[in-house]
């Protein structure tokens, strides 16, 4: 999968793209990520990427020309283009799966109070939000999208299929997990997990997942 990221803070991506799962996926060639500095496409003397909002009000707005020029430098046949914005469609499991099926994604990081609205229409771009709260920019949301999507790219996760049981994949949160030691601060690992009875373990996990969902996310259950 190819991913092009457009930002005015390319440095934010350095270590996240080097470490852990993302780093490994890039190193092994499963993922081809290219980070572009929008500022390099600003044409005025000060290489400015923002300006005051028409109509007044606080904060600055990202100018349309540098962002559009930057994304258009990929050519007309570029991949599905997404602008990270708190005013977008909210990211969930379904959208992550949809994006993971794309061969090429273009992720545009907004900053300041917003991005000139014409950018969305001209590129065109879909607006995506990672949740109902406002961050200072689209860089962290871009990393959230990238990591969630990358986990579904075949070969990226070590044990194939391990994400099929993750939270949300079966309409429930994931069941609790335990590892050694068998007793920690007086709390023992549930006996069934060391019983070797796989049918019983499966039943326990299903029940425990249901219980956790009831407690933490009742809205995910039919009667919630
Ligand atoms: N930029 C600022 N806040 C955001 C959010 N919640 N989702 C996506 N992009 C954002």
PDB file of N, CA, C and O and ligand atoms in Angstrom, residues 84-86 128-131 133-138 141, ligand 1:
ATOM      1  N   UNK A  84      -7.873  15.261   7.147  1.00  0.00           N
ATOM      2  CA  UNK A  84      -8.183  15.021   8.552  1.00  0.00           C
ATOM      3  C   UNK A  84      -8.718  16.308   9.150  1.00  0.00           C
ATOM      4  O   UNK A  84      -8.057  17.350   9.098  1.00  0.00           O
ATOM      5  N   UNK A  85      -9.925  16.226   9.701  1.00  0.00           N
ATOM      6  CA  UNK A  85     -10.582  17.412  10.232  1.00  0.00           C
ATOM      7  C   UNK A  85     -11.609  17.000  11.272  1.00  0.00           C
ATOM      8  O   UNK A  85     -12.302  15.994  11.100  1.00  0.00           O
ATOM      9  N   UNK A  86     -11.743  17.778  12.369  1.00  0.00           N
ATOM     10  CA  UNK A  86     -12.764  17.424  13.354  1.00  0.00           C
ATOM     11  C   UNK A  86     -14.176  17.543  12.780  1.00  0.00           C
ATOM     12  O   UNK A  86     -15.130  17.046  13.369  1.00  0.00           O
ATOM     13  N   UNK A 128     -12.301  13.395   7.234  1.00  0.00           N
ATOM     14  CA  UNK A 128     -12.415  12.325   8.232  1.00  0.00           C
ATOM     15  C   UNK A 128     -11.958  12.842   9.587  1.00  0.00           C
ATOM     16  O   UNK A 128     -10.918  13.508   9.689  1.00  0.00           O
ATOM     17  N   UNK A 129     -12.739  12.537  10.626  1.00  0.00           N
ATOM     18  CA  UNK A 129     -12.420  12.907  12.005  1.00  0.00           C
ATOM     19  C   UNK A 129     -12.129  11.646  12.804  1.00  0.00           C
ATOM     20  O   UNK A 129     -12.737  10.610  12.559  1.00  0.00           O
ATOM     21  N   UNK A 130     -11.209  11.716  13.758  1.00  0.00           N
ATOM     22  CA  UNK A 130     -10.952  10.523  14.577  1.00  0.00           C
ATOM     23  C   UNK A 130     -11.780  10.529  15.854  1.00  0.00           C
ATOM     24  O   UNK A 130     -11.681   9.616  16.668  1.00  0.00           O
ATOM     25  N   UNK A 131     -12.608  11.546  16.067  1.00  0.00           N
ATOM     26  CA  UNK A 131     -13.451  11.544  17.255  1.00  0.00           C
ATOM     27  C   UNK A 131     -13.938  12.934  17.587  1.00  0.00           C
ATOM     28  O   UNK A 131     -13.444  13.926  17.043  1.00  0.00           O
ATOM     29  N   UNK A 133     -13.593  15.502  19.453  1.00  0.00           N
ATOM     30  CA  UNK A 133     -12.755  16.375  20.273  1.00  0.00           C
ATOM     31  C   UNK A 133     -11.828  17.052  19.280  1.00  0.00           C
ATOM     32  O   UNK A 133     -11.648  16.555  18.163  1.00  0.00           O
ATOM     33  N   UNK A 134     -11.260  18.188  19.675  1.00  0.00           N
ATOM     34  CA  UNK A 134     -10.442  18.937  18.724  1.00  0.00           C
ATOM     35  C   UNK A 134      -8.973  18.874  19.119  1.00  0.00           C
ATOM     36  O   UNK A 134      -8.603  19.164  20.254  1.00  0.00           O
ATOM     37  N   UNK A 135      -8.145  18.478  18.167  1.00  0.00           N
ATOM     38  CA  UNK A 135      -6.694  18.470  18.355  1.00  0.00           C
ATOM     39  C   UNK A 135      -6.129  19.694  17.643  1.00  0.00           C
ATOM     40  O   UNK A 135      -6.846  20.395  16.946  1.00  0.00           O
ATOM     41  N   UNK A 136      -4.839  19.934  17.817  1.00  0.00           N
ATOM     42  CA  UNK A 136      -4.241  21.132  17.212  1.00  0.00           C
ATOM     43  C   UNK A 136      -4.016  20.980  15.717  1.00  0.00           C
ATOM     44  O   UNK A 136      -3.776  21.951  15.020  1.00  0.00           O
ATOM     45  N   UNK A 137      -4.052  19.752  15.243  1.00  0.00           N
ATOM     46  CA  UNK A 137      -3.832  19.554  13.822  1.00  0.00           C
ATOM     47  C   UNK A 137      -4.091  18.126  13.414  1.00  0.00           C
ATOM     48  O   UNK A 137      -4.372  17.270  14.256  1.00  0.00           O
ATOM     49  N   UNK A 138      -3.984  17.872  12.115  1.00  0.00           N
ATOM     50  CA  UNK A 138      -4.305  16.562  11.571  1.00  0.00           C
ATOM     51  C   UNK A 138      -3.164  15.550  11.611  1.00  0.00           C
ATOM     52  O   UNK A 138      -3.324  14.429  11.130  1.00  0.00           O
ATOM     53  N   UNK A 141      -4.081  12.604  14.112  1.00  0.00           N
ATOM     54  CA  UNK A 141      -5.152  11.840  13.448  1.00  0.00           C
ATOM     55  C   UNK A 141      -4.657  11.057  12.225  1.00  0.00           C
ATOM     56  O   UNK A 141      -5.093   9.926  12.001  1.00  0.00           O
TER      57      UNK A 141
HETATM   58  N1  LIG B   1      -7.821  17.840  13.512  1.00  0.00           N
HETATM   59  C1  LIG B   1      -8.109  18.398  14.707  1.00  0.00           C
HETATM   60  N2  LIG B   1      -8.913  17.618  15.420  1.00  0.00           N
HETATM   61  C2  LIG B   1      -9.171  16.515  14.658  1.00  0.00           C
HETATM   62  C3  LIG B   1      -9.961  15.352  14.849  1.00  0.00           C
HETATM   63  N3  LIG B   1     -10.666  15.121  15.949  1.00  0.00           N
HETATM   64  N4  LIG B   1      -9.975  14.436  13.843  1.00  0.00           N
HETATM   65  C4  LIG B   1      -9.282  14.656  12.708  1.00  0.00           C
HETATM   66  N5  LIG B   1      -8.529  15.742  12.480  1.00  0.00           N
HETATM   67  C5  LIG B   1      -8.476  16.668  13.448  1.00  0.00           C
END
